[in-house]
XYZ file of C-alpha atoms in Angstrom:
384
model
C 19.630 10.151 54.690
C 19.403 7.060 56.800
C 22.102 4.731 57.543
C 20.844 0.654 56.522
C 22.104 -2.075 58.497
C 23.217 -5.340 56.855
C 19.485 -6.547 56.850
C 17.942 -3.156 55.043
C 16.811 -1.631 58.637
C 17.238 2.432 58.498
C 19.431 3.712 61.599
C 19.013 7.537 62.585
C 21.909 8.469 65.094
C 22.465 10.921 67.621
C 24.954 12.111 69.172
C 24.103 12.347 73.810
C 26.367 14.521 76.271
C 26.494 13.764 79.788
C 28.367 14.020 82.792
C 29.723 11.031 85.176
C 28.452 11.640 89.540
C 31.064 14.079 91.028
C 31.322 14.812 94.826
C 31.715 18.020 96.451
C 34.176 18.328 92.989
C 36.045 14.940 93.990
C 36.094 12.344 91.766
C 33.930 9.322 92.937
C 36.237 6.807 91.951
C 34.705 4.169 93.740
C 30.833 4.750 92.251
C 33.351 4.657 88.777
C 35.124 1.292 89.934
C 31.553 0.076 90.835
C 30.187 0.867 87.606
C 32.808 -0.234 85.492
C 32.211 -3.782 87.461
C 28.410 -3.482 86.224
C 29.751 -2.276 82.219
C 31.999 -6.029 82.165
C 28.516 -7.752 83.322
C 26.788 -6.242 80.422
C 24.050 -3.756 82.744
C 24.727 -0.859 80.525
C 22.987 3.098 79.496
C 20.345 1.994 77.004
C 18.325 4.679 75.370
C 14.439 4.031 73.409
C 13.182 6.575 71.461
C 9.198 7.020 71.250
C 7.155 7.764 68.076
C 5.176 9.947 67.805
C 3.410 9.032 64.494
C 3.724 4.997 65.166
C 1.872 3.958 67.531
C 2.024 -0.196 69.786
C -0.627 -2.431 69.207
C 0.747 -3.931 72.997
C -0.800 -2.429 75.039
C -3.941 -3.263 77.188
C -5.765 -0.486 78.986
C -7.284 0.952 75.690
C -4.644 3.896 75.680
C -3.085 4.131 72.171
C 0.740 4.437 72.762
C 4.161 5.606 70.509
C 5.855 2.236 69.442
C 9.107 2.172 71.600
C 12.492 1.362 69.365
C 14.534 -1.581 70.964
C 17.684 -0.222 72.830
C 20.293 1.327 71.874
C 23.339 0.833 73.799
C 25.898 3.770 74.393
C 28.902 2.292 75.024
C 33.189 3.565 76.067
C 31.884 4.208 78.825
C 34.942 2.999 80.841
C 37.136 4.469 78.328
C 36.830 8.497 79.281
C 37.785 10.434 81.582
C 36.910 11.380 85.055
C 37.733 14.843 84.814
C 34.507 17.342 85.524
C 33.837 17.906 82.399
C 30.433 17.661 79.233
C 31.771 13.554 77.271
C 29.777 12.856 73.771
C 28.733 9.642 72.993
C 27.510 7.775 69.027
C 24.460 6.208 69.982
C 22.268 4.760 66.210
C 18.679 3.803 66.293
C 16.486 2.334 64.191
C 14.265 4.085 62.378
C 10.556 4.007 63.885
C 8.895 6.819 62.681
C 9.096 10.769 63.983
C 10.349 10.715 67.516
C 8.579 12.547 70.329
C 9.917 10.769 73.777
C 12.985 9.231 75.173
C 13.357 5.837 77.532
C 17.184 6.518 79.522
C 17.840 3.022 81.997
C 20.536 3.224 83.763
C 21.201 -0.096 84.895
C 24.694 1.324 85.974
C 25.813 1.162 90.325
C 25.289 5.021 89.609
C 23.588 8.516 88.750
C 24.952 10.562 85.942
C 24.161 14.143 84.198
C 21.627 13.142 81.196
C 22.035 16.630 79.799
C 21.264 16.241 76.182
C 20.565 14.173 72.939
C 20.706 15.189 69.601
C 19.501 13.296 66.684
C 20.981 14.567 62.913
C 19.534 13.931 59.449
C 15.800 13.113 60.237
C 13.824 12.649 56.971
C 11.703 16.370 56.655
C 13.058 17.324 60.028
C 16.605 17.786 60.220
C 17.855 17.581 63.583
C 15.460 16.582 66.651
C 16.933 17.953 69.315
C 16.450 16.463 73.451
C 17.308 18.770 75.940
C 17.145 16.681 79.449
C 19.791 18.150 81.769
C 18.469 15.896 84.856
C 20.369 13.438 86.625
C 19.288 10.010 85.891
C 19.720 7.103 88.783
C 19.864 3.497 88.277
C 16.746 2.172 87.201
C 15.900 0.004 90.546
C 15.063 3.188 92.161
C 11.990 4.736 90.016
C 9.065 2.903 89.085
C 8.529 4.394 86.225
C 10.898 4.639 82.943
C 12.708 8.029 82.682
C 10.862 10.040 79.771
C 12.352 13.190 78.491
C 10.368 14.766 75.313
C 11.822 16.601 72.256
C 11.854 20.491 71.922
C 8.996 20.333 69.723
C 6.743 22.278 72.319
C 2.425 21.737 71.759
C 0.138 23.238 73.445
C -2.241 20.688 75.764
C -4.804 19.819 73.060
C -2.826 19.944 70.019
C -0.188 17.203 71.661
C 0.099 14.318 69.620
C -2.197 11.203 70.426
C 0.232 8.552 70.793
C 2.459 11.255 73.576
C -0.178 12.048 75.636
C 0.039 9.057 78.101
C 3.830 9.611 78.743
C 2.885 12.751 79.429
C 0.045 12.429 82.083
C 2.341 9.406 83.801
C 5.332 11.883 83.898
C 2.945 14.717 85.595
C 2.072 11.689 87.443
C 4.965 11.048 89.036
C 6.660 15.407 89.247
C 3.464 15.382 91.224
C 3.543 12.624 93.554
C 1.284 10.698 96.308
C 1.117 12.826 98.902
C 3.057 10.138 100.828
C 6.098 8.394 102.325
C 9.404 9.693 102.934
C 10.542 11.393 99.399
C 14.815 10.232 98.457
C 17.311 12.560 96.636
C 16.513 10.137 93.898
C 12.455 10.990 93.457
C 11.371 13.854 91.259
C 8.061 15.004 93.151
C 7.735 18.742 93.438
C 4.827 18.503 96.960
C 4.302 20.999 98.999
C 2.896 21.017 103.099
C 2.567 23.126 106.243
C 6.004 23.796 107.988
C 4.910 21.615 110.033
C 8.963 21.143 111.547
C 9.853 23.624 113.337
C 10.100 22.468 116.844
C 11.577 19.152 118.327
C 8.832 18.031 121.490
C 10.940 14.709 121.044
C 13.628 16.231 123.259
C 11.495 18.721 125.019
C 7.810 20.245 125.707
C 9.220 23.357 125.593
C 11.043 23.065 121.828
C 7.204 22.366 120.621
C 5.938 24.486 118.032
C 2.801 25.403 116.363
C 1.884 23.897 112.760
C 1.997 26.963 110.536
C 0.069 27.087 107.171
C -3.409 25.887 107.269
C -5.071 27.105 109.530
C -7.184 31.049 110.353
C -5.200 30.950 113.789
C -1.989 30.342 111.824
C -2.098 31.518 107.972
C 1.462 30.975 105.898
C 3.068 29.670 103.021
C 3.250 26.401 102.364
C 7.105 24.636 101.811
C 8.188 21.906 100.377
C 7.148 18.046 101.014
C 9.765 15.697 103.238
C 7.947 13.249 104.368
C 9.669 12.396 106.457
C 8.784 10.698 110.443
C 6.169 12.006 112.738
C 7.550 12.918 115.868
C 6.904 9.651 118.687
C 5.898 12.752 121.480
C 3.122 15.256 118.257
C 2.774 12.759 115.072
C 1.696 17.165 113.625
C 5.035 17.380 114.114
C 7.120 16.117 111.540
C 10.942 15.054 112.638
C 13.986 17.281 111.869
C 17.093 16.210 110.603
C 19.987 15.813 112.928
C 22.708 19.637 112.288
C 25.360 17.683 110.569
C 23.010 16.027 107.331
C 20.434 18.973 106.827
C 22.550 19.826 103.603
C 20.192 16.803 102.801
C 17.024 17.124 103.377
C 15.210 16.400 100.684
C 15.385 18.849 97.274
C 14.769 17.117 93.676
C 18.203 16.075 92.528
C 17.676 18.523 89.402
C 17.386 21.813 91.289
C 19.964 21.140 93.987
C 23.619 22.910 94.062
C 25.762 21.537 91.063
C 28.920 20.828 92.321
C 30.668 23.662 92.092
C 27.504 26.380 93.178
C 28.145 23.269 96.392
C 31.710 23.922 96.686
C 31.169 27.631 96.798
C 28.214 27.723 98.965
C 30.790 26.273 101.227
C 33.744 28.064 100.930
C 31.451 31.063 101.437
C 29.823 29.524 104.396
C 33.668 29.168 106.169
C 34.382 32.306 105.247
C 31.833 33.987 107.161
C 32.076 32.290 110.501
C 35.783 33.369 109.960
C 34.833 36.586 109.744
C 33.020 36.702 113.018
C 36.059 34.424 114.617
C 38.849 36.740 113.616
C 37.212 40.378 114.986
C 36.497 37.668 118.105
C 40.159 36.985 118.196
C 41.141 40.826 117.290
C 39.508 42.090 119.854
C 40.753 40.176 122.853
C 43.742 41.922 123.525
C 44.027 44.460 126.487
C 40.575 45.311 126.065
C 37.843 43.039 125.648
C 34.744 42.419 123.212
C 35.910 45.767 120.611
C 38.939 46.924 118.583
C 41.995 49.035 119.519
C 40.860 51.602 116.982
C 38.933 52.076 113.353
C 42.536 51.182 111.702
C 42.091 47.830 112.755
C 38.376 47.368 112.140
C 40.370 48.633 107.888
C 42.610 46.266 108.800
C 40.413 43.285 108.360
C 39.539 44.342 105.110
C 42.809 45.723 103.942
C 45.193 42.521 104.340
C 43.053 40.691 105.736
C 45.543 38.170 108.612
C 47.921 36.524 106.619
C 48.286 32.834 106.794
C 51.818 32.342 104.716
C 51.298 28.100 104.968
C 48.154 28.231 103.558
C 50.104 28.326 100.678
C 51.791 25.439 100.623
C 49.063 23.166 102.156
C 46.606 24.293 99.242
C 48.900 23.130 96.288
C 48.667 19.852 97.882
C 45.001 19.653 98.291
C 43.033 18.603 95.295
C 39.338 19.155 96.499
C 37.659 22.820 94.919
C 35.822 24.125 97.972
C 38.987 24.063 99.813
C 41.435 25.899 97.696
C 38.209 28.418 97.766
C 38.738 29.115 101.236
C 42.557 28.694 100.778
C 43.763 31.006 98.363
C 47.614 30.879 96.603
C 48.315 34.638 98.452
C 47.677 32.748 101.592
C 44.741 35.145 102.460
C 41.685 33.536 101.657
C 40.525 32.666 104.886
C 40.819 35.974 106.471
C 41.042 38.441 104.158
C 36.655 39.837 103.660
C 35.623 42.386 101.166
C 35.102 45.721 101.328
C 32.781 47.230 102.018
C 31.389 49.506 99.344
C 30.464 52.316 101.662
C 33.858 52.304 102.379
C 35.777 52.174 99.139
C 36.708 55.736 98.124
C 35.656 57.326 101.501
C 36.562 55.392 104.387
C 34.900 58.114 106.382
C 31.693 57.844 104.467
C 30.133 55.694 107.100
C 30.040 58.909 109.668
C 27.652 61.085 107.800
C 23.845 60.507 108.705
C 22.266 60.016 105.696
C 25.427 57.520 105.590
C 23.225 56.200 109.185
C 19.767 56.594 108.575
C 20.193 54.635 104.956
C 22.265 51.964 107.084
C 19.260 51.245 109.774
C 17.142 51.475 107.122
C 18.887 48.978 104.785
C 19.035 46.498 107.884
C 17.680 43.336 109.623
C 14.905 44.450 111.183
C 14.087 48.361 109.429
C 10.605 47.877 111.687
C 12.098 48.457 115.015
C 12.838 52.422 114.009
C 10.696 54.155 116.544
C 9.944 58.156 117.251
C 11.257 58.745 119.821
C 8.607 59.092 122.921
C 8.760 62.217 124.552
C 8.550 61.917 128.422
C 5.485 63.836 130.228
C 7.571 65.564 132.598
C 10.057 67.106 130.079
C 6.467 68.179 128.080
C 5.363 69.695 131.831
C 8.374 72.234 132.691
C 9.934 72.915 128.623
C 6.565 72.516 126.723
C 5.141 70.294 124.471
C 5.679 72.614 121.350
C 9.823 72.931 122.386
């Protein structure tokens, strides 16, 4: 049943589930403060339902569009926690007919992750659910409003006429126009040739051909980034500096989440540390080698004790640093035991295991049949 306002309007209640922005598991306090300032001046987050059953006569381009309801404002933003967890807000919409789509406007300074909106007690339908699972950036970054569609699935020819133009608009945004550099708030899924492998502006020796788009260098395509061309070769796209390589354009909804990115960085540091520890252990009497097999096993059995990290890790609030410096003091220098020697430390010595590791290695095609020496064949015979 509907709730009614004082002037007799039917109202529908809904629940919004979202997450506030965090950076590498560190609460972005600055962004939170700025969002609070925007809230204070009335620049809030709003939601508008689009009807799938009632059309709007105000559009002049000849296309029928569903009626767009009045904005429902998200209240109490500043009173909620900054912790990395889902937050639930109550919103209330004016009834405009069966909702088929949702317009979201973010008037804050910072993006947020919108998980879902659920409308309760829709006559004849019960719940109407919108699975969003998308980052919503401030409206100033979008040429068109962010639109989400309900979970009701339609074949193309069965899509309600009042939603068709919104569907076409969304598809056009996702395809992009093929021009310009893509920014983090863009949602373009476009493709380009591998034209960023070289750096001809640095030196002619760093020039590389474009992979793909020709019979000479056929190759699959990569995600388009649209960075400016190099000054030396207009066919080559400029590259990002190494320190900014993690900022290469990927649609925001496809990027690692906070915890996954923390794990990625943490295990990346561990991989580097594994190489460095091996080198350090080899720097004793003999260079570039271990003194015994036992020295190799020690890097897996207990690792190198770093007890001072236990105290440091307790004072570090960053989750991705805690992944690196586990509280047992061994996280950085303790590596997982290879499965082949977990049960039997000598299992790697067998011919079968050696052959398996060669075939499963990084370049098994380098294995070649031993070539016969012509002198050996003449003296011993080819059959021997």
